[in-house]
mmCIF file of C-alpha atoms and ligand atoms in Angstrom:
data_model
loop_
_atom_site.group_PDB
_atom_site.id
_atom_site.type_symbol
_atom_site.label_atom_id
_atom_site.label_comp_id
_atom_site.label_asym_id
_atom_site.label_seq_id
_atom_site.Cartn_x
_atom_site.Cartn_y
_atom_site.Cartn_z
ATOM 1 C CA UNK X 26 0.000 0.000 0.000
ATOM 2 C CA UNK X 27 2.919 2.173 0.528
ATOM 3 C CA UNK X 28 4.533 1.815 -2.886
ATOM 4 C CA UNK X 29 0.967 3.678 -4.401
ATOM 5 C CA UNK X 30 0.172 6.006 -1.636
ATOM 6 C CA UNK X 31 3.607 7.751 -1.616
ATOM 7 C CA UNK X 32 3.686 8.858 -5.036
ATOM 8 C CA UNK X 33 -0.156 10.178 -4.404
ATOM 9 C CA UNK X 34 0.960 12.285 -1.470
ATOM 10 C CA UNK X 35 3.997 14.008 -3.981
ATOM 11 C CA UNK X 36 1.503 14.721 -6.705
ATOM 12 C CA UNK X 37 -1.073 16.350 -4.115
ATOM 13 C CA UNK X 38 2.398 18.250 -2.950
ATOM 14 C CA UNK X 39 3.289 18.994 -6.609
ATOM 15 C CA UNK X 40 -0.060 19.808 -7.221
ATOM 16 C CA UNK X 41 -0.269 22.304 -4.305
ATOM 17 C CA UNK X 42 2.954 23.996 -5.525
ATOM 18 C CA UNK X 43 2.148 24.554 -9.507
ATOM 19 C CA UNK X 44 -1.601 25.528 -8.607
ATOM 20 C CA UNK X 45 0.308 28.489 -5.918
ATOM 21 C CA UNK X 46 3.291 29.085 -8.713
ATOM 22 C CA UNK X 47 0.532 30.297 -11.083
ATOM 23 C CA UNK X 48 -1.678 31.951 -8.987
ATOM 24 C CA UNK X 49 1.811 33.786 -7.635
ATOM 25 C CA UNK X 50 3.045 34.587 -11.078
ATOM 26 C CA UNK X 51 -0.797 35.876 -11.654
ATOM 27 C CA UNK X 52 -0.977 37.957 -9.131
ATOM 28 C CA UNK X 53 2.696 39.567 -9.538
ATOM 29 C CA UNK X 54 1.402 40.451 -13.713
ATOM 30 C CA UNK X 55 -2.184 42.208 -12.368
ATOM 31 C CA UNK X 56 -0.497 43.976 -9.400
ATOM 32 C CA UNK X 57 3.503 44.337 -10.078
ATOM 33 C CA UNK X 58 3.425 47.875 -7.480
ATOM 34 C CA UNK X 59 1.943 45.853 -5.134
ATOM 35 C CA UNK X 60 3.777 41.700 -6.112
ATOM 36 C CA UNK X 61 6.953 43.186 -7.154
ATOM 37 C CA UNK X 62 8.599 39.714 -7.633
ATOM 38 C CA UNK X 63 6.736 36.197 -8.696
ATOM 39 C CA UNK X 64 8.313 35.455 -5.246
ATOM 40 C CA UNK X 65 6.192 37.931 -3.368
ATOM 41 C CA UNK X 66 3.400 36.619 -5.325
ATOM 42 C CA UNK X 67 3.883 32.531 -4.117
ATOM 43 C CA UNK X 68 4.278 33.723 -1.000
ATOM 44 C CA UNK X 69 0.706 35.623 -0.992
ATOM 45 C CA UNK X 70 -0.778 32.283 -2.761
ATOM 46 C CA UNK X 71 0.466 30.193 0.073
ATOM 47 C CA UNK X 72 -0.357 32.762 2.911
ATOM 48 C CA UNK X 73 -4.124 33.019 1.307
ATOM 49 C CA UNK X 74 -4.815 29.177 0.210
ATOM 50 C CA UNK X 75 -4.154 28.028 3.668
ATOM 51 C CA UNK X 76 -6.418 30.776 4.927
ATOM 52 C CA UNK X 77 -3.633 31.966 7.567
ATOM 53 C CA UNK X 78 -3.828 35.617 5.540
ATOM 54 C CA UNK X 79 -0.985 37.424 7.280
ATOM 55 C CA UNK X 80 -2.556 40.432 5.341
ATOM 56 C CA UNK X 81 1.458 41.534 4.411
ATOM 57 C CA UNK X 82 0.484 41.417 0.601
ATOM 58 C CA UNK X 83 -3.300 41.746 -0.414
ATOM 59 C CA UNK X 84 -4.623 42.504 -3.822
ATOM 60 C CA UNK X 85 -6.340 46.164 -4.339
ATOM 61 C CA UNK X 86 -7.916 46.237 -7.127
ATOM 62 C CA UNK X 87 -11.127 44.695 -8.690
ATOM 63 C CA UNK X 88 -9.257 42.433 -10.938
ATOM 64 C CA UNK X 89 -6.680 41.208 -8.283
ATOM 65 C CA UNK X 90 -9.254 40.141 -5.672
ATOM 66 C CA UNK X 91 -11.427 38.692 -7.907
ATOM 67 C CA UNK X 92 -7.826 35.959 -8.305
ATOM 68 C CA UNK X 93 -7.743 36.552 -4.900
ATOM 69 C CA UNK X 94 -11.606 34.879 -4.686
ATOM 70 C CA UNK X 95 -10.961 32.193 -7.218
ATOM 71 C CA UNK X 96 -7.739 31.089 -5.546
ATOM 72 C CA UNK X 97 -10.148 30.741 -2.192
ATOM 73 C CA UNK X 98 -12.455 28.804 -4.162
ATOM 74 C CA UNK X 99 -10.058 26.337 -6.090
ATOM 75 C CA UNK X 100 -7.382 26.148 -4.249
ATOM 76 C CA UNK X 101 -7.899 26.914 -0.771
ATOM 77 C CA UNK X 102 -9.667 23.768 0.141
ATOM 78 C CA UNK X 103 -6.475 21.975 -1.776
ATOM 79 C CA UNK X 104 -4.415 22.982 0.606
ATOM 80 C CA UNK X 105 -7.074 22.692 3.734
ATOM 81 C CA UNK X 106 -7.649 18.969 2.765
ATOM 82 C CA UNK X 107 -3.664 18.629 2.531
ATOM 83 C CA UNK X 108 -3.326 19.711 6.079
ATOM 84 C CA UNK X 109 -5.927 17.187 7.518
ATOM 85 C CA UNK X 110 -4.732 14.232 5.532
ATOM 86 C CA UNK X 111 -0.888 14.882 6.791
ATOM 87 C CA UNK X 112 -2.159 15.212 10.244
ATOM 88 C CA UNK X 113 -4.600 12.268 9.797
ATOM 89 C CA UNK X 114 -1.743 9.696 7.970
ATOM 90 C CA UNK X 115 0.981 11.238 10.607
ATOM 91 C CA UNK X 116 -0.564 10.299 13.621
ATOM 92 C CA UNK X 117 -2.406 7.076 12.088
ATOM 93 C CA UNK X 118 0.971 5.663 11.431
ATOM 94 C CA UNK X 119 2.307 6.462 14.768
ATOM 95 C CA UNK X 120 -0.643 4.486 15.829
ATOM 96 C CA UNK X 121 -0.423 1.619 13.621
ATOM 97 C CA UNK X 122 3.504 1.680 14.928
ATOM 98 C CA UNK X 123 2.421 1.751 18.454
ATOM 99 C CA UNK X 124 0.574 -1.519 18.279
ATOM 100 C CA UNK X 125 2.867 -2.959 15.798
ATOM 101 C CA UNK X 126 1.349 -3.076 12.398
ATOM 102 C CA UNK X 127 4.296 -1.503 10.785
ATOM 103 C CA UNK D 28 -24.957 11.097 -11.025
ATOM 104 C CA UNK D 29 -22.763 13.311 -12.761
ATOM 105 C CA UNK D 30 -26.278 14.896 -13.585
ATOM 106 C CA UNK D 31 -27.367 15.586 -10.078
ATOM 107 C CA UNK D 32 -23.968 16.474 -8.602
ATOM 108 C CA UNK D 33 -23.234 19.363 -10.950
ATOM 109 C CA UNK D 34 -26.602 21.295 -10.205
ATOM 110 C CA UNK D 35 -25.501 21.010 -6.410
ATOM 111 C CA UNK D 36 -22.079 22.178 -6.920
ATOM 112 C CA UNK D 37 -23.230 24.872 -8.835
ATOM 113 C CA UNK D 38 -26.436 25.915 -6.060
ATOM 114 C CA UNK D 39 -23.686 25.809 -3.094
ATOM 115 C CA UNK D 40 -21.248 28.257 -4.974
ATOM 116 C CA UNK D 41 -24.623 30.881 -5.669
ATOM 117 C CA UNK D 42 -25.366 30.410 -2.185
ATOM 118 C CA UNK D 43 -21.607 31.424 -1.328
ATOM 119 C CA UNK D 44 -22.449 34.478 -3.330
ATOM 120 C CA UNK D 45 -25.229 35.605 -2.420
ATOM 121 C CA UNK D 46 -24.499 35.279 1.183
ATOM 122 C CA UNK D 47 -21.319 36.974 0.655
ATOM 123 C CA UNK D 48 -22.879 39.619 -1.039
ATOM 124 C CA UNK D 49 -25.529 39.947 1.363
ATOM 125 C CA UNK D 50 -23.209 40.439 4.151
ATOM 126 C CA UNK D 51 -21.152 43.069 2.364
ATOM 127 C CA UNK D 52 -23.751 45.143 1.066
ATOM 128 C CA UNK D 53 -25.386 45.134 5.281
ATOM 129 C CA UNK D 54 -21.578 46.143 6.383
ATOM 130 C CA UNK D 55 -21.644 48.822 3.560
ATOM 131 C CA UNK D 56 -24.696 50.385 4.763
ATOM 132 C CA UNK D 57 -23.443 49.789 8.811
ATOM 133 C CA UNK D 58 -19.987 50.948 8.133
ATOM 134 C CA UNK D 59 -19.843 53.163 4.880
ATOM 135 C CA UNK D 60 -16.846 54.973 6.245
ATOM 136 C CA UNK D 61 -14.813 51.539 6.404
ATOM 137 C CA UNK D 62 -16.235 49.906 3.332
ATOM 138 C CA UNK D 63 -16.468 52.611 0.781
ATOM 139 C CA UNK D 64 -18.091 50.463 -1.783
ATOM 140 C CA UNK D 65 -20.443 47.493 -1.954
ATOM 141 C CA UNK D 66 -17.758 45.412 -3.122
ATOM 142 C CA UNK D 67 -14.909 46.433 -0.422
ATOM 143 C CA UNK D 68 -18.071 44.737 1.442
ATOM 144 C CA UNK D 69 -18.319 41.682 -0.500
ATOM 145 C CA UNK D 70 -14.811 41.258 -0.476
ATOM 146 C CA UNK D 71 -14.466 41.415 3.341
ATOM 147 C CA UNK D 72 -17.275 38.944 3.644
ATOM 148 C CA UNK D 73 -15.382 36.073 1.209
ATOM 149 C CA UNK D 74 -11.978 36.855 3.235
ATOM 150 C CA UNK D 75 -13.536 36.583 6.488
ATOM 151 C CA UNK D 76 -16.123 33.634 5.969
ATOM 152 C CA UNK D 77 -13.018 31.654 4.495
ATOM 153 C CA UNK D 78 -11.873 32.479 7.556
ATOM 154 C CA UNK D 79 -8.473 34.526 5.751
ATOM 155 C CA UNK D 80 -8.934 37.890 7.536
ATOM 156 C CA UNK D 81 -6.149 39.984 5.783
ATOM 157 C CA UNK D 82 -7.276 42.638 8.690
ATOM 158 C CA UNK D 83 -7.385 45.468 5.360
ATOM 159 C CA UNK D 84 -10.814 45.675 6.194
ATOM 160 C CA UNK D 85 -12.275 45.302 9.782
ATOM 161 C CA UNK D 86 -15.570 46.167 11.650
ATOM 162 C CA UNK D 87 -14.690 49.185 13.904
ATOM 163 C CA UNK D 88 -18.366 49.902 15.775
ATOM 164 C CA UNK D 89 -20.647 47.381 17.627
ATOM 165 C CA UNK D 90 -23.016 46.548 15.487
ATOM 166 C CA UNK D 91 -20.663 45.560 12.706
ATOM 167 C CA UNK D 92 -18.513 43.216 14.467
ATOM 168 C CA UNK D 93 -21.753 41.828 15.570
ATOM 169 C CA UNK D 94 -22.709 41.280 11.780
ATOM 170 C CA UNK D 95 -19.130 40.076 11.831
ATOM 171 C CA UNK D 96 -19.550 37.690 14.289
ATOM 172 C CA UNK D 97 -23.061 36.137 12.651
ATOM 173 C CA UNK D 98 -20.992 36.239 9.218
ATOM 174 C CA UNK D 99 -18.718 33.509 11.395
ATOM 175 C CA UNK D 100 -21.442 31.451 13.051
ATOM 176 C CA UNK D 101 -24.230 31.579 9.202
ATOM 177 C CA UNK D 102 -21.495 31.620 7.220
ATOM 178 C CA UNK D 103 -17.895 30.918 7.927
ATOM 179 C CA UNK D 104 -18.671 27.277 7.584
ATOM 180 C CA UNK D 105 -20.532 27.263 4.321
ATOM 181 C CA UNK D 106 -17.754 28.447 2.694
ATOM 182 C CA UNK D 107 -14.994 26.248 4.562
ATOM 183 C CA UNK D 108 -17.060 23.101 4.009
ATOM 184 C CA UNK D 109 -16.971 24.292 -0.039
ATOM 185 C CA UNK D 110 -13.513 23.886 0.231
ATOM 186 C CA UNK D 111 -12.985 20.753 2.003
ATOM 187 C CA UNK D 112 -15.719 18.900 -0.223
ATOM 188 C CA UNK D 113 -14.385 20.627 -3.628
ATOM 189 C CA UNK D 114 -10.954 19.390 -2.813
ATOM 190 C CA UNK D 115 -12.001 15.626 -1.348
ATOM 191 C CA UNK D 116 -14.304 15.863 -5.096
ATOM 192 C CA UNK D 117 -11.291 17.142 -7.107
ATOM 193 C CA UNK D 118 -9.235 14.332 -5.785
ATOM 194 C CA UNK D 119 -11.486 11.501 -5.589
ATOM 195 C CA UNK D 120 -11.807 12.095 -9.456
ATOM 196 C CA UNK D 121 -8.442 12.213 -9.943
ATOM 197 C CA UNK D 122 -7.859 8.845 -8.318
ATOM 198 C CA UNK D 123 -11.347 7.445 -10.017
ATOM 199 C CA UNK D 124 -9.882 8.753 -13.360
ATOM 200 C CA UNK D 125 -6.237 7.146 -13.049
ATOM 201 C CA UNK D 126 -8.161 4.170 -11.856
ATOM 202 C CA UNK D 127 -10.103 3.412 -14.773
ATOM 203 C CA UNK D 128 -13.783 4.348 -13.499
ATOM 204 C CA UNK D 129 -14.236 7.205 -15.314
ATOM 205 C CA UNK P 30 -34.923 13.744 16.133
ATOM 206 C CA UNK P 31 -36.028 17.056 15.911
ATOM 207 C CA UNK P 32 -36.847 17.393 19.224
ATOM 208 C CA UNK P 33 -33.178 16.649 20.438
ATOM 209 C CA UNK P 34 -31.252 18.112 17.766
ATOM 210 C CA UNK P 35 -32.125 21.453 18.074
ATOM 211 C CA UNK P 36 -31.418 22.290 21.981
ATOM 212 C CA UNK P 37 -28.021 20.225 21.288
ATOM 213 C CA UNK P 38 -27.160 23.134 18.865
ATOM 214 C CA UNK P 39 -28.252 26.193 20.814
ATOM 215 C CA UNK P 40 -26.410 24.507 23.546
ATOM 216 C CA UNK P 41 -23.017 24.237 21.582
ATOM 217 C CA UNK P 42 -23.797 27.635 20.602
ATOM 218 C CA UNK P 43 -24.270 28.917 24.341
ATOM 219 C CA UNK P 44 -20.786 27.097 24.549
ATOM 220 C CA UNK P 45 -18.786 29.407 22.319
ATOM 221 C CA UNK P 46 -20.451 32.771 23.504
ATOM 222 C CA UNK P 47 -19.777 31.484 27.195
ATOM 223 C CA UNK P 48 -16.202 30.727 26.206
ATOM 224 C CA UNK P 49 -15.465 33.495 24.309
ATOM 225 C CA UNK P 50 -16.674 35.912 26.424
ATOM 226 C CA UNK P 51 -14.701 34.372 29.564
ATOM 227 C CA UNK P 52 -11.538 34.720 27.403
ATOM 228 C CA UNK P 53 -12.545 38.228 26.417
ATOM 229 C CA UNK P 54 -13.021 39.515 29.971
ATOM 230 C CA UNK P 55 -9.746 37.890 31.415
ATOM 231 C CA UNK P 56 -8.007 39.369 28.058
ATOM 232 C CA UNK P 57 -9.592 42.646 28.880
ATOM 233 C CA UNK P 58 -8.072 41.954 32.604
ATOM 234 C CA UNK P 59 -4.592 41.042 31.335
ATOM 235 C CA UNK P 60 -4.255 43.990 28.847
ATOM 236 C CA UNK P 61 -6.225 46.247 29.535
ATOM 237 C CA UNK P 62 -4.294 49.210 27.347
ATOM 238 C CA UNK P 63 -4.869 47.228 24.232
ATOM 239 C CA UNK P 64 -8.165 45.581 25.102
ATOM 240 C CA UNK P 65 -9.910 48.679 26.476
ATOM 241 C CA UNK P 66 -13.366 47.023 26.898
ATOM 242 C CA UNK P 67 -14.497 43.462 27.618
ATOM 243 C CA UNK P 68 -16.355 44.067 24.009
ATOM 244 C CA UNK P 69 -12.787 44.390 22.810
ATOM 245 C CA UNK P 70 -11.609 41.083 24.541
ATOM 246 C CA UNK P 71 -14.892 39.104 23.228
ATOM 247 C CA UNK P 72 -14.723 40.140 19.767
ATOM 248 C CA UNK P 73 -10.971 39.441 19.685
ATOM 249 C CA UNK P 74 -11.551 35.825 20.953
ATOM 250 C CA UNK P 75 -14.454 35.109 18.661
ATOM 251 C CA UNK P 76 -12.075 36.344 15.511
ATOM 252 C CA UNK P 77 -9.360 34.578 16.966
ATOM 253 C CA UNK P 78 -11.359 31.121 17.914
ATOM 254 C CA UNK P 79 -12.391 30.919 14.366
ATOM 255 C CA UNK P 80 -8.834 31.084 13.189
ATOM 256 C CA UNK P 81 -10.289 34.371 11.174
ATOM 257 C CA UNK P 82 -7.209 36.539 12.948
ATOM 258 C CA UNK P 83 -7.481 40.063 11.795
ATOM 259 C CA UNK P 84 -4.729 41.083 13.451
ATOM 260 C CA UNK P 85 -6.529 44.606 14.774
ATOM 261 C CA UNK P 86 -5.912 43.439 18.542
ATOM 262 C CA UNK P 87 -3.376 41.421 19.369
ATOM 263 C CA UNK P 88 -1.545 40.184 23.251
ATOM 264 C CA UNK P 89 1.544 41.679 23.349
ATOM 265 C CA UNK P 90 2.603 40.100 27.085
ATOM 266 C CA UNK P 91 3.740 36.810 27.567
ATOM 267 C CA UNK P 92 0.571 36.299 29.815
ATOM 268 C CA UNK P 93 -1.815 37.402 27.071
ATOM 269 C CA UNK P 94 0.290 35.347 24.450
ATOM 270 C CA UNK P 95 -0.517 32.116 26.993
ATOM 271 C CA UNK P 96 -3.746 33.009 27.200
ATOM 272 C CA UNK P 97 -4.216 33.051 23.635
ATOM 273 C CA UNK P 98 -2.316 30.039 22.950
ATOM 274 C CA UNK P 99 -4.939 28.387 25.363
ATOM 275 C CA UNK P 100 -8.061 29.946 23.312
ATOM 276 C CA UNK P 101 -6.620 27.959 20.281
ATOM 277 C CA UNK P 102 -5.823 24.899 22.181
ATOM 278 C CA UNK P 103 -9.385 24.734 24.099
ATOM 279 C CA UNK P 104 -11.632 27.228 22.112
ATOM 280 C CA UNK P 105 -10.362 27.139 18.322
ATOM 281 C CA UNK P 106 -11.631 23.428 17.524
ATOM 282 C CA UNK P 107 -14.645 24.192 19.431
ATOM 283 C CA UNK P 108 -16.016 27.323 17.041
ATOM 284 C CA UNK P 109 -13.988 25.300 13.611
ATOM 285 C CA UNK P 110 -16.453 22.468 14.666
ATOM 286 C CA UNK P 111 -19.005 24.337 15.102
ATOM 287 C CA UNK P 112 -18.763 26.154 11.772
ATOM 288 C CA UNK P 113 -18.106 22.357 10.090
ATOM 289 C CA UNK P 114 -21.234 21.173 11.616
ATOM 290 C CA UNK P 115 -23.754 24.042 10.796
ATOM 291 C CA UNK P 116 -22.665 23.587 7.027
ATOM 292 C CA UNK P 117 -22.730 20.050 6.953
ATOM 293 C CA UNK P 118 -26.220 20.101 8.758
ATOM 294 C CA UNK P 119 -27.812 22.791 6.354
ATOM 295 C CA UNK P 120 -26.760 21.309 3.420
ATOM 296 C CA UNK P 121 -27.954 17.776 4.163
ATOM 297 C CA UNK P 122 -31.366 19.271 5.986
ATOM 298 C CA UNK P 123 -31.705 21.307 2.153
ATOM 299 C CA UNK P 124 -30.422 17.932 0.185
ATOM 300 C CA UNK P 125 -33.337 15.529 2.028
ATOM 301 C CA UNK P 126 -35.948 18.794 1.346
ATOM 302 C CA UNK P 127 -35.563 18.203 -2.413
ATOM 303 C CA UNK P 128 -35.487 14.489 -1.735
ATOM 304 C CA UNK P 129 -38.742 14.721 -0.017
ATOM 305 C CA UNK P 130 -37.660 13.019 2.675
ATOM 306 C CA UNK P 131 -38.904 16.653 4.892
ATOM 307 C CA UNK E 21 -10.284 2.927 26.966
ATOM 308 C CA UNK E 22 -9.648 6.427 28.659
ATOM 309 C CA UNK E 23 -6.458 5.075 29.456
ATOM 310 C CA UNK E 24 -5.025 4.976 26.614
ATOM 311 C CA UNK E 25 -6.706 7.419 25.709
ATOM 312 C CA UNK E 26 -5.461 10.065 27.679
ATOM 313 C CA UNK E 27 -1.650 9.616 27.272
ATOM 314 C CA UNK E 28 -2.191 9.466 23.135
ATOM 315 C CA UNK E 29 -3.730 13.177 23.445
ATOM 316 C CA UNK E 30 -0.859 14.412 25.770
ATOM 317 C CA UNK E 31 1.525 12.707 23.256
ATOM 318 C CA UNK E 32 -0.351 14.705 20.748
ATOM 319 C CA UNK E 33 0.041 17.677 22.669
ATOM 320 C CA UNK E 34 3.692 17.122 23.239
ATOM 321 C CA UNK E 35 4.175 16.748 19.677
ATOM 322 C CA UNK E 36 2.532 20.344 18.742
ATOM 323 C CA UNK E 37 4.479 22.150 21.366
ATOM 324 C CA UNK E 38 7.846 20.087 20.037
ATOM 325 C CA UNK E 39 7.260 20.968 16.745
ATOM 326 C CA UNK E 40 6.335 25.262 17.362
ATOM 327 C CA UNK E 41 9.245 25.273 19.773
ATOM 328 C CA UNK E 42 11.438 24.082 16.907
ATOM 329 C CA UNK E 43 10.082 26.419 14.397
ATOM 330 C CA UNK E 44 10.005 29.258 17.047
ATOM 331 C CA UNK E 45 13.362 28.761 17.872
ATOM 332 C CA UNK E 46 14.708 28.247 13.661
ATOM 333 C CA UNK E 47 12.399 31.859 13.120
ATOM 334 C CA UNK E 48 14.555 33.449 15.631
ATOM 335 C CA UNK E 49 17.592 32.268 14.399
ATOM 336 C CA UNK E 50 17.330 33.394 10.438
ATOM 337 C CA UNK E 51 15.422 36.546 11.173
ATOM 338 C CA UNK E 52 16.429 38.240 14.661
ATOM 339 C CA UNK E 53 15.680 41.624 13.951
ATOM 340 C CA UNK E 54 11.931 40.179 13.161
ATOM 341 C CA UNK E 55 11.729 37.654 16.036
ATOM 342 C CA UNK E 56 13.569 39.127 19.062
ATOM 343 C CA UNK E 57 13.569 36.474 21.353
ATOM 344 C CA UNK E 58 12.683 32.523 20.896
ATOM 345 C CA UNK E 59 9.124 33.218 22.752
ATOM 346 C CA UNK E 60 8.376 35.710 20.097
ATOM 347 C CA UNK E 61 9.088 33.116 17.286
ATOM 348 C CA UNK E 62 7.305 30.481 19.711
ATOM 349 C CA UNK E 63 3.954 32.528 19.512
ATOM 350 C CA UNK E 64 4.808 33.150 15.330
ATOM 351 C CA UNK E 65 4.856 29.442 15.029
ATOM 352 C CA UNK E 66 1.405 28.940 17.147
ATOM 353 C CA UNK E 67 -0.365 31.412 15.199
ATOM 354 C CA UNK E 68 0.856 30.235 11.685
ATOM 355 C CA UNK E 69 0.425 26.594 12.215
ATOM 356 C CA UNK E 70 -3.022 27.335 13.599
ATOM 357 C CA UNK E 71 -3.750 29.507 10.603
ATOM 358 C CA UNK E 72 -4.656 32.489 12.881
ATOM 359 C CA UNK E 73 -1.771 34.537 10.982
ATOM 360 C CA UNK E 74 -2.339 37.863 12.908
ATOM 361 C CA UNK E 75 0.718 39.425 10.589
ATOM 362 C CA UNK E 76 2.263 41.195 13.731
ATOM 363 C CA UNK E 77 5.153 38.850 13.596
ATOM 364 C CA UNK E 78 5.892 37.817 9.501
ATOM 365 C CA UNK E 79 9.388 36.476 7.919
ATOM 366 C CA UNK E 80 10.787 38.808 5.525
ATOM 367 C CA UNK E 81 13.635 36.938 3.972
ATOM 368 C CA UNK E 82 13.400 34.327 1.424
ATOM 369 C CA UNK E 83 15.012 31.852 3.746
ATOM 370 C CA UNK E 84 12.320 32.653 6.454
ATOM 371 C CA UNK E 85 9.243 32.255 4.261
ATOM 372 C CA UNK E 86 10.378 29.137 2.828
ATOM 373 C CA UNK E 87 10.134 28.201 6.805
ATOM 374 C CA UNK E 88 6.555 29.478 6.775
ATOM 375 C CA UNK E 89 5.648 27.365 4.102
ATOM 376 C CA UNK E 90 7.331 24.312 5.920
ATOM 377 C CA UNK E 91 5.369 25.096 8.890
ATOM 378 C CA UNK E 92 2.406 25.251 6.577
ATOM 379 C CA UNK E 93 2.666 21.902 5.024
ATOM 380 C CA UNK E 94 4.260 19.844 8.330
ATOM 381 C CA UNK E 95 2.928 21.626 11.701
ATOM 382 C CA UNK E 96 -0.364 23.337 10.431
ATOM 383 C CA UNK E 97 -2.477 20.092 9.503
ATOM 384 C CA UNK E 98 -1.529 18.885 13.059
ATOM 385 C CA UNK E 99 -2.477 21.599 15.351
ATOM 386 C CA UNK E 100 -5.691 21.877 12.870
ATOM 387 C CA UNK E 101 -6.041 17.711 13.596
ATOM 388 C CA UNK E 102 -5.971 18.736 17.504
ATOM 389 C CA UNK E 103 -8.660 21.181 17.180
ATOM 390 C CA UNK E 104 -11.090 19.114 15.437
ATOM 391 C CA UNK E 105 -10.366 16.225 17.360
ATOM 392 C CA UNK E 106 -10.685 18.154 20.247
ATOM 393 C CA UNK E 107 -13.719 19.718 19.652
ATOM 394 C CA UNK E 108 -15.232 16.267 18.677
ATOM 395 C CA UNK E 109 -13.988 14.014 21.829
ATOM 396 C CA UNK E 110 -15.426 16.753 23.856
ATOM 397 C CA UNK E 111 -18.904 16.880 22.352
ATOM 398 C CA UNK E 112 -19.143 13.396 22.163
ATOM 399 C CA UNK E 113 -18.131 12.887 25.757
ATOM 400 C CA UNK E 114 -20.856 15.594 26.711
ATOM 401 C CA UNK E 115 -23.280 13.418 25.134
ATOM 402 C CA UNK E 116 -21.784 10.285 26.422
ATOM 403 C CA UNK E 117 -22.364 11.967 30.162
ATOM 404 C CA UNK E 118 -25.970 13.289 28.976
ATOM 405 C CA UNK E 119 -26.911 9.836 27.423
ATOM 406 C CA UNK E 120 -25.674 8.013 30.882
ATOM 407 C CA UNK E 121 -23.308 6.144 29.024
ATOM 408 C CA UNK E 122 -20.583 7.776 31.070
HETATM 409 K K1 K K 29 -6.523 33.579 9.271
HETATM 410 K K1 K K 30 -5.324 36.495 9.408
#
């Protein structure tokens, strides 16, 4: 079971990174004054998918927080459901350990 | 059930708006100082019923943060279980497609 | 089930305002220069419970810092629940309505 | 059953002040200036990994967000894990007590 869920949890990773990369780079074009590097940009995509929203970068204009609704919408529960599943396999493993499954 | 589930999807996201909308055009009227326009309203109510909270935009009087606070408890979890079911959907299909159901 | 199911929620919704507003008033207590009112203290633990975290009042003590820390590790899954539940419960009470099962 | 129980949510516990202490501790290491003392980077790493994010303590450097998103995708799903679980065992205890099963 381990040789097929591993390469699931690296594509939900992988996944998770592009879908921020994009929204980052998106971001940075629509608001460069604002993003000034694509960096800037990831870095608001991560801060805002996982709904911590430092509030350090936030978009100002109409067209910028309409990306900033869509990312909420499409990729905010990506990372969300991450999160859980991590936590969940994590301590389900240390579990299984415990009682000496694995 | 493709035929059923679609029509859901698509009622949960109009009731995201319209709640959202709802909410920001009540905190427009409450607070027009804060939230100049209708959709500096809107857009406070999709950060803070994802739970986000940039802090750009915040409730200074009583009776806002009391809209605030029913914007939590109606519909702060509307919108986070959109995200946790869109991402458990989008990934589900994903594993039903590279299965061979679909 | 009726019957049951609706004191159940007005009681776990008695359990956040009673929470919140005991860690708003000992807030208020703690810091009182940057919580000036136990309003203050009760709307920051409400938009810190739900993980919203605007940032507009913050514990700058060590004591206030615990205190919050404790909020999150008692009172955070307590409102996230909460929220989880309300959606989950709305959507299925709407989902057996066109069903005709209500 | 409680007493197992017990020990696996102290463990649990354990495990998410470990893991903010560590973080806390790396913060104040790469970004001093930011994060003056290890409590201040302690109280960064609660608030991040519980996706508060009240942006009065944020990295600046590259280095320091790449942390941030590390905390993100290792230590928030955890402390997000406790909170639900929390929330859960509690309310299902309450009704345990309330149904006389306890
Ligand atoms: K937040
Ligand atoms: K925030």
């Amino acid at each position: 079971r381990l040789y097929f869920q591993i390469p699931q949890f690296i594509r939900l990773l992988l996944t998770i990174f592009a879908s921020m990369i994009v929204f980052g780079y998106i971001i940075h074009l629509i608001e460069p004054n604002e993003f000034k590097t694509v960096f800037d940009g990831v870095w608001w995509a991560f801060i805002t998918g996982s709904t911590i929203g430092y509030g350090d970068y936030v978009p100002h204009t109409t067209i910028g927080r309409l990306l900033g609704i869509s990312l909420i919408l499409l990729g905010g529960g990506v990372l969300t459901f991450y999160m859980v599943t991590f936590a969940k396999t994590t301590i389900s493993r240390k579990d299984a350990y415990e009682k000496g499954d694995v």
